Coordinates of C-alpha atoms in Angstrom, one line a residue:
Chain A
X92 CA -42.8 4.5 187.9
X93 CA -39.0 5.8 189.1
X94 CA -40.0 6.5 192.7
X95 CA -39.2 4.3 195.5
X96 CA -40.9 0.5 195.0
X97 CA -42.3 -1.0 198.7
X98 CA -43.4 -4.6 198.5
X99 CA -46.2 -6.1 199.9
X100 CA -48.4 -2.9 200.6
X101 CA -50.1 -5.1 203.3
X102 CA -48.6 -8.0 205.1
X103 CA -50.5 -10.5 207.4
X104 CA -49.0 -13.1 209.7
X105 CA -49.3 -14.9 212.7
X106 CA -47.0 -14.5 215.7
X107 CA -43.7 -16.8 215.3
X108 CA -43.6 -16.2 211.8
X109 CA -41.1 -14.4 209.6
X110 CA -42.3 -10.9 207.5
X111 CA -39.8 -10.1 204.6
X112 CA -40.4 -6.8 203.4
X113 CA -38.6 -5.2 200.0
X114 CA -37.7 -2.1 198.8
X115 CA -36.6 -1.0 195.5
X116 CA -34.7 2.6 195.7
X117 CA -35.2 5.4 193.0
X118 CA -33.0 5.0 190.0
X119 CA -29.5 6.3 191.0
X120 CA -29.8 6.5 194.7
X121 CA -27.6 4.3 196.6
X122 CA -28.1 5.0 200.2
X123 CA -31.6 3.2 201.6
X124 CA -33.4 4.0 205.3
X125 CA -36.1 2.1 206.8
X126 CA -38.2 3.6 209.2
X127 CA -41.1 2.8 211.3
X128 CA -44.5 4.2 212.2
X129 CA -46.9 3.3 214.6
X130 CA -50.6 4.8 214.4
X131 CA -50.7 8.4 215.4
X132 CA -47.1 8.5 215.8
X133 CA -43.8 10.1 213.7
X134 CA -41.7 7.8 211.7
X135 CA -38.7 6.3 214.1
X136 CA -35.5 5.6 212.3
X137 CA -34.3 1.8 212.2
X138 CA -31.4 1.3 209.6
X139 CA -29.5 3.2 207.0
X140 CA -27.5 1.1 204.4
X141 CA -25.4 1.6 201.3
X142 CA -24.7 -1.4 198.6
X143 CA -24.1 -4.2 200.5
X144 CA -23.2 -2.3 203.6
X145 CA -25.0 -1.3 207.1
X146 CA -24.0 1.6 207.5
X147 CA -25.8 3.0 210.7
X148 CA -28.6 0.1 212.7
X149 CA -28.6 1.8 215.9
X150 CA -32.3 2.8 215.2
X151 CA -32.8 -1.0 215.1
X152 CA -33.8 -4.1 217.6
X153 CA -31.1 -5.9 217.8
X154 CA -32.9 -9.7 218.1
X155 CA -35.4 -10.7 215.3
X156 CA -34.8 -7.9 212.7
X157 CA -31.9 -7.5 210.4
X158 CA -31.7 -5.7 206.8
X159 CA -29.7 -5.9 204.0
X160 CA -29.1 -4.4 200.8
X161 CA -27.3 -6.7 198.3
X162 CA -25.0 -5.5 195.2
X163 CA -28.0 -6.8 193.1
X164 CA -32.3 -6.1 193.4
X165 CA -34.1 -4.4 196.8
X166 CA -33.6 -3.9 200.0
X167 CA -35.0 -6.1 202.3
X168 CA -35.8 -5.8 205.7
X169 CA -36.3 -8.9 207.8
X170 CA -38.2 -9.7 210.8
X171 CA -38.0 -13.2 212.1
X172 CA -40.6 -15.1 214.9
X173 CA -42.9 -11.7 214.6
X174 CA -44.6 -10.6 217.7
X175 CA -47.9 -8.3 217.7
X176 CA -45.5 -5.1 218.6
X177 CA -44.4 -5.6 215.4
X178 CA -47.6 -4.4 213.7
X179 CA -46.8 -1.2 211.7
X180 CA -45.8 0.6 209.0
X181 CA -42.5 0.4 207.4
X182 CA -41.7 2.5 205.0
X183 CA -38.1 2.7 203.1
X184 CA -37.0 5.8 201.8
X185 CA -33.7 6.3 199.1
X186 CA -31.3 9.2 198.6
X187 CA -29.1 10.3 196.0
X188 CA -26.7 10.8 198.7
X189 CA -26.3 10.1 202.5
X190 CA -23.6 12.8 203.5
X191 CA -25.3 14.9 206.3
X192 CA -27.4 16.3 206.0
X193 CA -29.3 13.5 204.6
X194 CA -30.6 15.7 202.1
X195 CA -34.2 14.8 200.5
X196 CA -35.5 10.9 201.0
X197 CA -37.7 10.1 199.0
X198 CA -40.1 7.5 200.9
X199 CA -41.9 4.5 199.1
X200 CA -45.6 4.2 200.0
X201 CA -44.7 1.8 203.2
X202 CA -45.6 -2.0 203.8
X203 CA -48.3 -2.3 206.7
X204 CA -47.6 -5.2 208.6
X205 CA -50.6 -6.7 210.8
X206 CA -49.6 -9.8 213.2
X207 CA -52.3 -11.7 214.6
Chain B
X282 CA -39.8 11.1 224.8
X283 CA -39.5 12.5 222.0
X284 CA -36.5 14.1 220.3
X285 CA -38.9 16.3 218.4
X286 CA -41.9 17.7 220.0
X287 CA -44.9 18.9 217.3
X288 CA -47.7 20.7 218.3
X289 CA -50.7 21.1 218.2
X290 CA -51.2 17.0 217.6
X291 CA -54.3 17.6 215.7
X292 CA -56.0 20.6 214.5
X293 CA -59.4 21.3 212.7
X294 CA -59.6 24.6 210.7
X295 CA -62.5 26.2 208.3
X296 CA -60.9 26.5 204.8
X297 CA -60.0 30.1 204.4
X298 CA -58.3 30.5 207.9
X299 CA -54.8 30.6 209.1
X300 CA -52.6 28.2 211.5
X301 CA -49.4 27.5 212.2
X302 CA -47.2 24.3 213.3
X303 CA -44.9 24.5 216.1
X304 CA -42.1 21.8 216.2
X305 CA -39.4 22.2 219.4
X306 CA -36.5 20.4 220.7
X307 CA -33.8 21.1 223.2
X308 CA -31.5 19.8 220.9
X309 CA -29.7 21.9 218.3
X310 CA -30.0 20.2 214.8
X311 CA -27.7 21.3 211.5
X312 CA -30.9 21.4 209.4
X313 CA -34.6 20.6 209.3
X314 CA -36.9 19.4 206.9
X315 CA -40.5 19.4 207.0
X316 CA -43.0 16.7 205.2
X317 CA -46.3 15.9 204.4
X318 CA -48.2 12.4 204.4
X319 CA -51.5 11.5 203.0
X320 CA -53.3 8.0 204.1
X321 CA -51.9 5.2 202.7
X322 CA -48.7 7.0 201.2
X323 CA -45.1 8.2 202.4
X324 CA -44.1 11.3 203.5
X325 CA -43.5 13.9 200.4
X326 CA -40.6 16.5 201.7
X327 CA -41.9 20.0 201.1
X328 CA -38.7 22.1 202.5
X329 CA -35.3 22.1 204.2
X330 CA -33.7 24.8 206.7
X331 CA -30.4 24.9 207.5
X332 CA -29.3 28.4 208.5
X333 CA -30.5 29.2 212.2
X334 CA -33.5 32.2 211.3
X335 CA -34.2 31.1 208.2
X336 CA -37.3 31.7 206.4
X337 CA -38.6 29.9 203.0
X338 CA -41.8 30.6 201.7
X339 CA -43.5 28.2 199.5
X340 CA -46.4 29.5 198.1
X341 CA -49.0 29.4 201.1
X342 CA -46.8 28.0 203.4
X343 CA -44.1 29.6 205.3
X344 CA -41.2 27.7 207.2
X345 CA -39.5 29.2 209.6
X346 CA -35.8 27.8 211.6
X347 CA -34.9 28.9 214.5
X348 CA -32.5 31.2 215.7
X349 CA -31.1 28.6 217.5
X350 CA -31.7 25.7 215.3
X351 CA -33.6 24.2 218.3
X352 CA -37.2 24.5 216.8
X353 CA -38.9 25.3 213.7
X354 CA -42.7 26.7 212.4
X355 CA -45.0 26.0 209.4
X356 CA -47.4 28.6 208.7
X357 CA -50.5 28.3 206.4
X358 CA -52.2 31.1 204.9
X359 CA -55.8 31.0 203.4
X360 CA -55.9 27.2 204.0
X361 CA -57.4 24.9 201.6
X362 CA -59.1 21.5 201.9
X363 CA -56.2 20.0 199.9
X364 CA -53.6 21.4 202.9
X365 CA -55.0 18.5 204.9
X366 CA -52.6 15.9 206.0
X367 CA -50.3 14.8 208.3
X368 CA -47.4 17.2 208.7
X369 CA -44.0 15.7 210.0
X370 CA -41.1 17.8 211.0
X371 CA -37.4 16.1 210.6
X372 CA -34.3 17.3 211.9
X373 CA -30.4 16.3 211.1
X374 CA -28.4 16.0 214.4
X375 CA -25.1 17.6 214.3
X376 CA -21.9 15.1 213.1
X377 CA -20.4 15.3 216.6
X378 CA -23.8 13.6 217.8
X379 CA -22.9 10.6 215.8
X380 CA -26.1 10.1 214.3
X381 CA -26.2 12.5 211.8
X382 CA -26.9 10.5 209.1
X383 CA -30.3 9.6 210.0
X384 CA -33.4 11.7 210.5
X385 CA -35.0 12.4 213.9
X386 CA -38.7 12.9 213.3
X387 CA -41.5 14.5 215.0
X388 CA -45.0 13.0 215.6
X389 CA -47.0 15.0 213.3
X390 CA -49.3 17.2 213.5
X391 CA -52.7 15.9 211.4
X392 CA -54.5 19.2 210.1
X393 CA -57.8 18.5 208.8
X394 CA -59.1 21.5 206.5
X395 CA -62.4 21.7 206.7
X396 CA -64.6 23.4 203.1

């Protein structure tokens, strides 16, 4: 499969705890986003990187959550001391390249992330 | 409030009928994209519009941008139960908005196609 890897589909924890969520891009692409998506509602931007750069976070809390995207293996987006807000979907999508317009992401299947 | 406003938030057709998908800002965006999601998945991009009036026709479906670039249509012909889905409009703010590298999305429209 050379589409965009999300690991876990499903994640469950309990508040205080951390949720690491990874994300392999296609094959090629270099720039990553991370969105998220609460029920009923459009995807909100969070993060955009490039190989171990951050390139744009504004879309991004700025306590409890960071992201990286290492020279080597996935994304991953962090969330530390999770609170029940946090409960969504996060989906990653990759691109071949980020000059604007974005052009096409292509979005992994998302990791749904239940605190309880 | 949203950057992107989509309407109508849900909509229930017979299969064989008509519809279209209204998605309006007050904002001017350098291009717009428009995607579909199925439960349990990510959104699948099915066009982009960049030139203010454009029309693209894909098959059933026909996009429309703006004369403006402020807002944006998706119109279904003959629609099938496999049209149903959540559809998401995107747009691409301009570079002097400083956030043009990111997408700016809507909060769907679900159509449910009925047979």
């Amino acid at each position: 499969n050379a589409g965009v890897m999300q690991n876990p589909r499903h994640l469950v924890r309990r508040r205080g705890q951390e949720a690491r969520l990874r994300c392999s891009p296609m094959k090629g692409h270099s720039h990553v986003y991370w969105y998220r998506q609460l029920p009923e509602e459009g995807l909100k931007f969070m993060v955009y990187l490039q190989k171990e750069n951050i390139i744009d976070e504004s879309g991004m809390p700025k306590e409890r959550f960071s992201a990286e995207f290492p020279k080597e293996g996935p994304s991953i987006l962090r969330i530390q001391q999770v609170v029940r807000g946090d409960s969504a979907a996060y989906f990653c999508a990759s691109s071949s390249t980020g000059v604007p317009p974005p052009g096409e992401l292509f979005f992994g299947e998302g990791s749904r992330l239940t605190v309880l | 409030t949203q950057l992107l406003e989509q309407s109508p938030q849900f909509l229930s057709i017979q299969e064989g009928e008509n519809l279209t998908v209204y998605c309006n800002s007050s904002s001017v965006f350098s291009s717009l994209q428009w995607y579909r999601q199925e439960p349990g998945e990510g959104p699948v991009l099915l066009v982009t519009v960049v030139t203010g009036g454009e029309v693209k026709k894909l098959k059933r479906l026909t996009f429309q941008f703006g004369d403006a670039r402020k807002d944006s249509s998706l119109h279904i012909t003959a629609a099938q139960p496999g049209d149903t889905g959540l559809y998401l409009c995107a747009g691409a703010l301009p570079p002097s908005s400083g956030s043009a590298r990111q997408l700016t999305f809507g909060s769907g429209t679900q159509l449910t196609v009925l047979p």
